[in-house]
JSON list of C-alpha atoms in Angstrom, two decimals:
[
{"chain": "A", "resi": 1, "resn": "MET", "atom": "CA", "xyz": [82.55, 200.15, 68.18]},
{"chain": "A", "resi": 2, "resn": "ILE", "atom": "CA", "xyz": [84.73, 197.87, 70.92]},
{"chain": "A", "resi": 3, "resn": "ILE", "atom": "CA", "xyz": [81.54, 195.97, 71.65]},
{"chain": "A", "resi": 4, "resn": "TYR", "atom": "CA", "xyz": [81.71, 193.71, 68.76]},
{"chain": "A", "resi": 5, "resn": "GLY", "atom": "CA", "xyz": [84.88, 191.84, 70.03]},
{"chain": "A", "resi": 6, "resn": "THR", "atom": "CA", "xyz": [82.95, 190.96, 73.59]},
{"chain": "A", "resi": 7, "resn": "ALA", "atom": "CA", "xyz": [81.23, 188.25, 72.75]},
{"chain": "A", "resi": 8, "resn": "LEU", "atom": "CA", "xyz": [84.41, 186.54, 70.96]},
{"chain": "A", "resi": 9, "resn": "LEU", "atom": "CA", "xyz": [86.31, 187.25, 73.66]},
{"chain": "A", "resi": 10, "resn": "ALA", "atom": "CA", "xyz": [83.57, 185.89, 76.43]},
{"chain": "A", "resi": 11, "resn": "VAL", "atom": "CA", "xyz": [83.61, 182.55, 74.33]},
{"chain": "A", "resi": 12, "resn": "CYS", "atom": "CA", "xyz": [87.27, 182.33, 74.38]},
{"chain": "A", "resi": 13, "resn": "HIS", "atom": "CA", "xyz": [87.50, 183.03, 77.71]},
{"chain": "A", "resi": 14, "resn": "LEU", "atom": "CA", "xyz": [84.86, 180.70, 78.57]},
{"chain": "A", "resi": 15, "resn": "LEU", "atom": "CA", "xyz": [87.09, 178.22, 76.83]},
{"chain": "A", "resi": 16, "resn": "GLY", "atom": "CA", "xyz": [90.12, 178.96, 78.02]},
{"chain": "A", "resi": 17, "resn": "ILE", "atom": "CA", "xyz": [88.74, 178.45, 81.79]},
{"chain": "A", "resi": 18, "resn": "PHE", "atom": "CA", "xyz": [87.41, 175.43, 81.25]},
{"chain": "A", "resi": 19, "resn": "LEU", "atom": "CA", "xyz": [90.60, 173.99, 79.58]},
{"chain": "A", "resi": 20, "resn": "GLY", "atom": "CA", "xyz": [92.63, 175.24, 82.30]},
{"chain": "A", "resi": 21, "resn": "ASP", "atom": "CA", "xyz": [90.46, 173.75, 85.27]},
{"chain": "A", "resi": 22, "resn": "LEU", "atom": "CA", "xyz": [90.55, 170.76, 83.25]},
{"chain": "A", "resi": 23, "resn": "LEU", "atom": "CA", "xyz": [94.33, 170.78, 82.05]},
{"chain": "A", "resi": 24, "resn": "GLY", "atom": "CA", "xyz": [94.60, 170.94, 86.31]},
{"chain": "A", "resi": 25, "resn": "ALA", "atom": "CA", "xyz": [92.57, 168.36, 86.79]},
{"chain": "A", "resi": 26, "resn": "LEU", "atom": "CA", "xyz": [94.12, 166.08, 84.90]},
{"chain": "A", "resi": 27, "resn": "LEU", "atom": "CA", "xyz": [97.48, 167.49, 86.34]},
{"chain": "A", "resi": 28, "resn": "GLY", "atom": "CA", "xyz": [96.62, 166.49, 89.55]},
{"chain": "A", "resi": 29, "resn": "ALA", "atom": "CA", "xyz": [96.43, 170.11, 90.79]},
{"chain": "A", "resi": 30, "resn": "LYS", "atom": "CA", "xyz": [93.36, 171.82, 92.41]},
{"chain": "A", "resi": 31, "resn": "THR", "atom": "CA", "xyz": [93.53, 175.05, 90.58]},
{"chain": "A", "resi": 32, "resn": "ASN", "atom": "CA", "xyz": [93.21, 176.37, 87.29]},
{"chain": "A", "resi": 33, "resn": "VAL", "atom": "CA", "xyz": [96.77, 176.17, 84.83]},
{"chain": "A", "resi": 34, "resn": "GLY", "atom": "CA", "xyz": [97.37, 178.63, 82.41]},
{"chain": "A", "resi": 35, "resn": "GLY", "atom": "CA", "xyz": [93.00, 179.12, 81.63]},
{"chain": "A", "resi": 36, "resn": "VAL", "atom": "CA", "xyz": [93.90, 182.86, 80.85]},
{"chain": "A", "resi": 37, "resn": "GLY", "atom": "CA", "xyz": [96.79, 182.37, 78.63]},
{"chain": "A", "resi": 38, "resn": "ILE", "atom": "CA", "xyz": [94.77, 179.44, 76.91]},
{"chain": "A", "resi": 39, "resn": "ALA", "atom": "CA", "xyz": [92.11, 182.26, 76.11]},
{"chain": "A", "resi": 40, "resn": "MET", "atom": "CA", "xyz": [94.43, 184.30, 74.92]},
{"chain": "A", "resi": 41, "resn": "ILE", "atom": "CA", "xyz": [95.83, 181.97, 72.34]},
{"chain": "A", "resi": 42, "resn": "LEU", "atom": "CA", "xyz": [92.43, 181.19, 71.47]},
{"chain": "A", "resi": 43, "resn": "LEU", "atom": "CA", "xyz": [91.34, 184.73, 70.59]},
{"chain": "A", "resi": 44, "resn": "ILE", "atom": "CA", "xyz": [94.11, 185.13, 68.72]},
{"chain": "A", "resi": 45, "resn": "CYS", "atom": "CA", "xyz": [93.26, 181.81, 66.55]},
{"chain": "A", "resi": 46, "resn": "ALA", "atom": "CA", "xyz": [89.42, 182.86, 65.90]},
{"chain": "A", "resi": 47, "resn": "ARG", "atom": "CA", "xyz": [90.47, 186.24, 65.37]},
{"chain": "A", "resi": 48, "resn": "LEU", "atom": "CA", "xyz": [93.37, 185.03, 62.53]},
{"chain": "A", "resi": 49, "resn": "TYR", "atom": "CA", "xyz": [90.55, 181.98, 61.20]},
{"chain": "A", "resi": 50, "resn": "MET", "atom": "CA", "xyz": [87.37, 184.71, 61.15]},
{"chain": "A", "resi": 51, "resn": "HIS", "atom": "CA", "xyz": [89.91, 187.11, 59.31]},
{"chain": "A", "resi": 52, "resn": "LYS", "atom": "CA", "xyz": [90.97, 184.85, 56.41]},
{"chain": "A", "resi": 53, "resn": "ARG", "atom": "CA", "xyz": [87.56, 183.74, 55.56]},
{"chain": "A", "resi": 54, "resn": "GLY", "atom": "CA", "xyz": [86.35, 187.19, 55.51]},
{"chain": "A", "resi": 55, "resn": "LEU", "atom": "CA", "xyz": [84.22, 186.52, 58.68]},
{"chain": "A", "resi": 56, "resn": "MET", "atom": "CA", "xyz": [85.36, 189.76, 60.57]},
{"chain": "A", "resi": 57, "resn": "PRO", "atom": "CA", "xyz": [83.93, 193.06, 59.79]},
{"chain": "A", "resi": 58, "resn": "GLU", "atom": "CA", "xyz": [86.25, 195.80, 60.48]},
{"chain": "A", "resi": 59, "resn": "HIS", "atom": "CA", "xyz": [83.95, 197.18, 63.65]},
{"chain": "A", "resi": 60, "resn": "THR", "atom": "CA", "xyz": [84.52, 194.08, 64.93]},
{"chain": "A", "resi": 61, "resn": "GLU", "atom": "CA", "xyz": [88.10, 193.60, 64.15]},
{"chain": "A", "resi": 62, "resn": "MET", "atom": "CA", "xyz": [88.81, 196.78, 65.99]},
{"chain": "A", "resi": 63, "resn": "GLY", "atom": "CA", "xyz": [86.49, 195.42, 69.01]},
{"chain": "A", "resi": 64, "resn": "VAL", "atom": "CA", "xyz": [88.66, 192.47, 69.06]},
{"chain": "A", "resi": 65, "resn": "ALA", "atom": "CA", "xyz": [91.92, 194.06, 68.73]},
{"chain": "A", "resi": 66, "resn": "PHE", "atom": "CA", "xyz": [90.94, 196.77, 71.51]},
{"chain": "A", "resi": 67, "resn": "TRP", "atom": "CA", "xyz": [90.51, 193.42, 73.90]},
{"chain": "A", "resi": 68, "resn": "GLY", "atom": "CA", "xyz": [93.52, 191.88, 72.54]},
{"chain": "A", "resi": 69, "resn": "ALA", "atom": "CA", "xyz": [95.23, 194.93, 74.11]},
{"chain": "A", "resi": 70, "resn": "MET", "atom": "CA", "xyz": [93.49, 195.07, 77.02]},
{"chain": "A", "resi": 71, "resn": "TYR", "atom": "CA", "xyz": [93.54, 191.71, 77.82]},
{"chain": "A", "resi": 72, "resn": "ILE", "atom": "CA", "xyz": [97.53, 191.61, 78.90]},
{"chain": "A", "resi": 73, "resn": "PRO", "atom": "CA", "xyz": [96.69, 193.83, 82.11]},
{"chain": "A", "resi": 74, "resn": "VAL", "atom": "CA", "xyz": [94.20, 191.06, 83.08]},
{"chain": "A", "resi": 75, "resn": "VAL", "atom": "CA", "xyz": [96.55, 188.48, 82.29]},
{"chain": "A", "resi": 76, "resn": "VAL", "atom": "CA", "xyz": [99.15, 190.20, 84.87]},
{"chain": "A", "resi": 77, "resn": "ALA", "atom": "CA", "xyz": [96.26, 191.35, 87.36]},
{"chain": "A", "resi": 78, "resn": "MET", "atom": "CA", "xyz": [95.01, 187.45, 87.45]},
{"chain": "A", "resi": 79, "resn": "ALA", "atom": "CA", "xyz": [99.03, 185.97, 87.81]},
{"chain": "A", "resi": 80, "resn": "ALA", "atom": "CA", "xyz": [99.52, 188.62, 90.78]},
{"chain": "A", "resi": 81, "resn": "SER", "atom": "CA", "xyz": [96.64, 187.11, 92.43]},
{"chain": "A", "resi": 82, "resn": "GLN", "atom": "CA", "xyz": [97.12, 183.56, 92.33]},
{"chain": "A", "resi": 83, "resn": "ASN", "atom": "CA", "xyz": [99.35, 182.07, 95.25]},
{"chain": "A", "resi": 84, "resn": "VAL", "atom": "CA", "xyz": [102.78, 180.92, 93.78]},
{"chain": "A", "resi": 85, "resn": "VAL", "atom": "CA", "xyz": [104.12, 180.04, 97.49]},
{"chain": "A", "resi": 86, "resn": "ALA", "atom": "CA", "xyz": [100.88, 177.43, 97.55]},
{"chain": "A", "resi": 87, "resn": "ALA", "atom": "CA", "xyz": [101.37, 176.14, 94.32]},
{"chain": "A", "resi": 88, "resn": "LEU", "atom": "CA", "xyz": [104.84, 175.57, 95.48]},
{"chain": "A", "resi": 89, "resn": "ARG", "atom": "CA", "xyz": [104.25, 173.87, 98.35]},
{"chain": "A", "resi": 90, "resn": "GLY", "atom": "CA", "xyz": [101.35, 171.70, 97.00]},
{"chain": "A", "resi": 91, "resn": "GLY", "atom": "CA", "xyz": [104.17, 169.42, 94.92]},
{"chain": "A", "resi": 92, "resn": "PRO", "atom": "CA", "xyz": [106.23, 169.29, 92.01]},
{"chain": "A", "resi": 93, "resn": "VAL", "atom": "CA", "xyz": [103.79, 170.19, 89.03]},
{"chain": "A", "resi": 94, "resn": "ALA", "atom": "CA", "xyz": [103.68, 173.86, 89.63]},
{"chain": "A", "resi": 95, "resn": "LEU", "atom": "CA", "xyz": [107.72, 173.78, 88.78]},
{"chain": "A", "resi": 96, "resn": "LEU", "atom": "CA", "xyz": [107.51, 171.19, 86.24]},
{"chain": "A", "resi": 97, "resn": "ALA", "atom": "CA", "xyz": [104.96, 173.09, 84.23]},
{"chain": "A", "resi": 98, "resn": "ALA", "atom": "CA", "xyz": [106.84, 176.48, 84.66]},
{"chain": "A", "resi": 99, "resn": "PHE", "atom": "CA", "xyz": [110.11, 174.27, 83.05]},
{"chain": "A", "resi": 100, "resn": "ALA", "atom": "CA", "xyz": [107.94, 172.62, 80.48]},
{"chain": "A", "resi": 101, "resn": "SER", "atom": "CA", "xyz": [106.74, 176.17, 79.34]},
{"chain": "A", "resi": 102, "resn": "VAL", "atom": "CA", "xyz": [109.67, 177.97, 79.40]},
{"chain": "A", "resi": 103, "resn": "ALA", "atom": "CA", "xyz": [111.08, 175.15, 77.19]},
{"chain": "A", "resi": 104, "resn": "ALA", "atom": "CA", "xyz": [108.22, 174.58, 74.89]},
{"chain": "A", "resi": 105, "resn": "CYS", "atom": "CA", "xyz": [108.47, 178.25, 74.08]},
{"chain": "A", "resi": 106, "resn": "ALA", "atom": "CA", "xyz": [112.49, 178.26, 73.84]},
{"chain": "A", "resi": 107, "resn": "CYS", "atom": "CA", "xyz": [112.09, 175.47, 71.36]},
{"chain": "A", "resi": 108, "resn": "CYS", "atom": "CA", "xyz": [109.52, 176.95, 69.08]},
{"chain": "A", "resi": 109, "resn": "ILE", "atom": "CA", "xyz": [111.42, 180.49, 69.26]},
{"chain": "A", "resi": 110, "resn": "ALA", "atom": "CA", "xyz": [114.25, 178.73, 67.46]},
{"chain": "A", "resi": 111, "resn": "LEU", "atom": "CA", "xyz": [112.02, 177.03, 65.40]},
{"chain": "A", "resi": 112, "resn": "LEU", "atom": "CA", "xyz": [110.24, 179.90, 64.24]},
{"chain": "A", "resi": 113, "resn": "ASN", "atom": "CA", "xyz": [114.03, 181.80, 63.75]},
{"chain": "A", "resi": 114, "resn": "ARG", "atom": "CA", "xyz": [115.65, 178.70, 62.17]},
{"chain": "A", "resi": 115, "resn": "SER", "atom": "CA", "xyz": [112.56, 178.19, 59.47]},
{"chain": "A", "resi": 116, "resn": "GLU", "atom": "CA", "xyz": [112.70, 182.13, 58.80]},
{"chain": "A", "resi": 117, "resn": "ARG", "atom": "CA", "xyz": [114.19, 182.76, 55.05]},
{"chain": "A", "resi": 118, "resn": "PRO", "atom": "CA", "xyz": [116.23, 185.89, 54.38]},
{"chain": "A", "resi": 119, "resn": "ALA", "atom": "CA", "xyz": [115.26, 188.98, 52.08]},
{"chain": "A", "resi": 120, "resn": "PRO", "atom": "CA", "xyz": [116.02, 188.12, 48.71]},
{"chain": "A", "resi": 121, "resn": "ALA", "atom": "CA", "xyz": [118.80, 190.14, 47.30]},
{"chain": "A", "resi": 122, "resn": "ALA", "atom": "CA", "xyz": [117.90, 192.91, 44.35]},
{"chain": "A", "resi": 123, "resn": "ALA", "atom": "CA", "xyz": [118.12, 191.61, 41.25]},
{"chain": "A", "resi": 124, "resn": "GLY", "atom": "CA", "xyz": [121.56, 192.93, 39.96]},
{"chain": "A", "resi": 125, "resn": "ALA", "atom": "CA", "xyz": [123.13, 194.16, 43.08]},
{"chain": "A", "resi": 126, "resn": "ASP", "atom": "CA", "xyz": [126.80, 192.91, 43.98]},
{"chain": "A", "resi": 127, "resn": "ALA", "atom": "CA", "xyz": [127.26, 191.99, 47.44]},
{"chain": "A", "resi": 128, "resn": "ASP", "atom": "CA", "xyz": [130.22, 193.92, 47.59]},
{"chain": "A", "resi": 129, "resn": "THR", "atom": "CA", "xyz": [129.44, 197.34, 46.80]},
{"chain": "A", "resi": 130, "resn": "GLU", "atom": "CA", "xyz": [127.20, 199.83, 48.69]},
{"chain": "A", "resi": 131, "resn": "PRO", "atom": "CA", "xyz": [123.74, 200.07, 47.94]},
{"chain": "A", "resi": 132, "resn": "GLY", "atom": "CA", "xyz": [122.49, 202.97, 45.95]},
{"chain": "A", "resi": 133, "resn": "ILE", "atom": "CA", "xyz": [126.32, 203.05, 44.39]},
{"chain": "A", "resi": 134, "resn": "ASP", "atom": "CA", "xyz": [126.85, 201.99, 40.73]},
{"chain": "A", "resi": 135, "resn": "PRO", "atom": "CA", "xyz": [130.42, 199.87, 40.58]},
{"chain": "A", "resi": 136, "resn": "ARG", "atom": "CA", "xyz": [130.68, 200.89, 36.88]},
{"chain": "A", "resi": 137, "resn": "HIS", "atom": "CA", "xyz": [130.82, 205.13, 38.31]},
{"chain": "A", "resi": 138, "resn": "ALA", "atom": "CA", "xyz": [132.71, 204.65, 41.15]}
]
């Protein structure tokens, strides 16, 4: 039932391409800036939103999972077809976007790591003993 996720993927892809073109125009570049990545983020957000609200049947969720997995090779193929040399000659916008995205990702990962809480220790477990060994019988 892979076909069920295709409509959601198509809507996310069209929105991502539109937003990527809009971002490129705002930055002064005459190309799509991150449209496929934006589309992937939209697909993930839409799937999570629909799943939490019970709006996604099992067949649709399987289809979305399939297309989500297939989308990564599409991103690699589209990135490989871009003319990186022309982007770098076009001005510092490409370099600025690259450094900004790497910095933003690093900050987000650091924030997520700091916000993660350690798993609570088992009730009555002593930190100085090995798991599964009762210190009274050792």
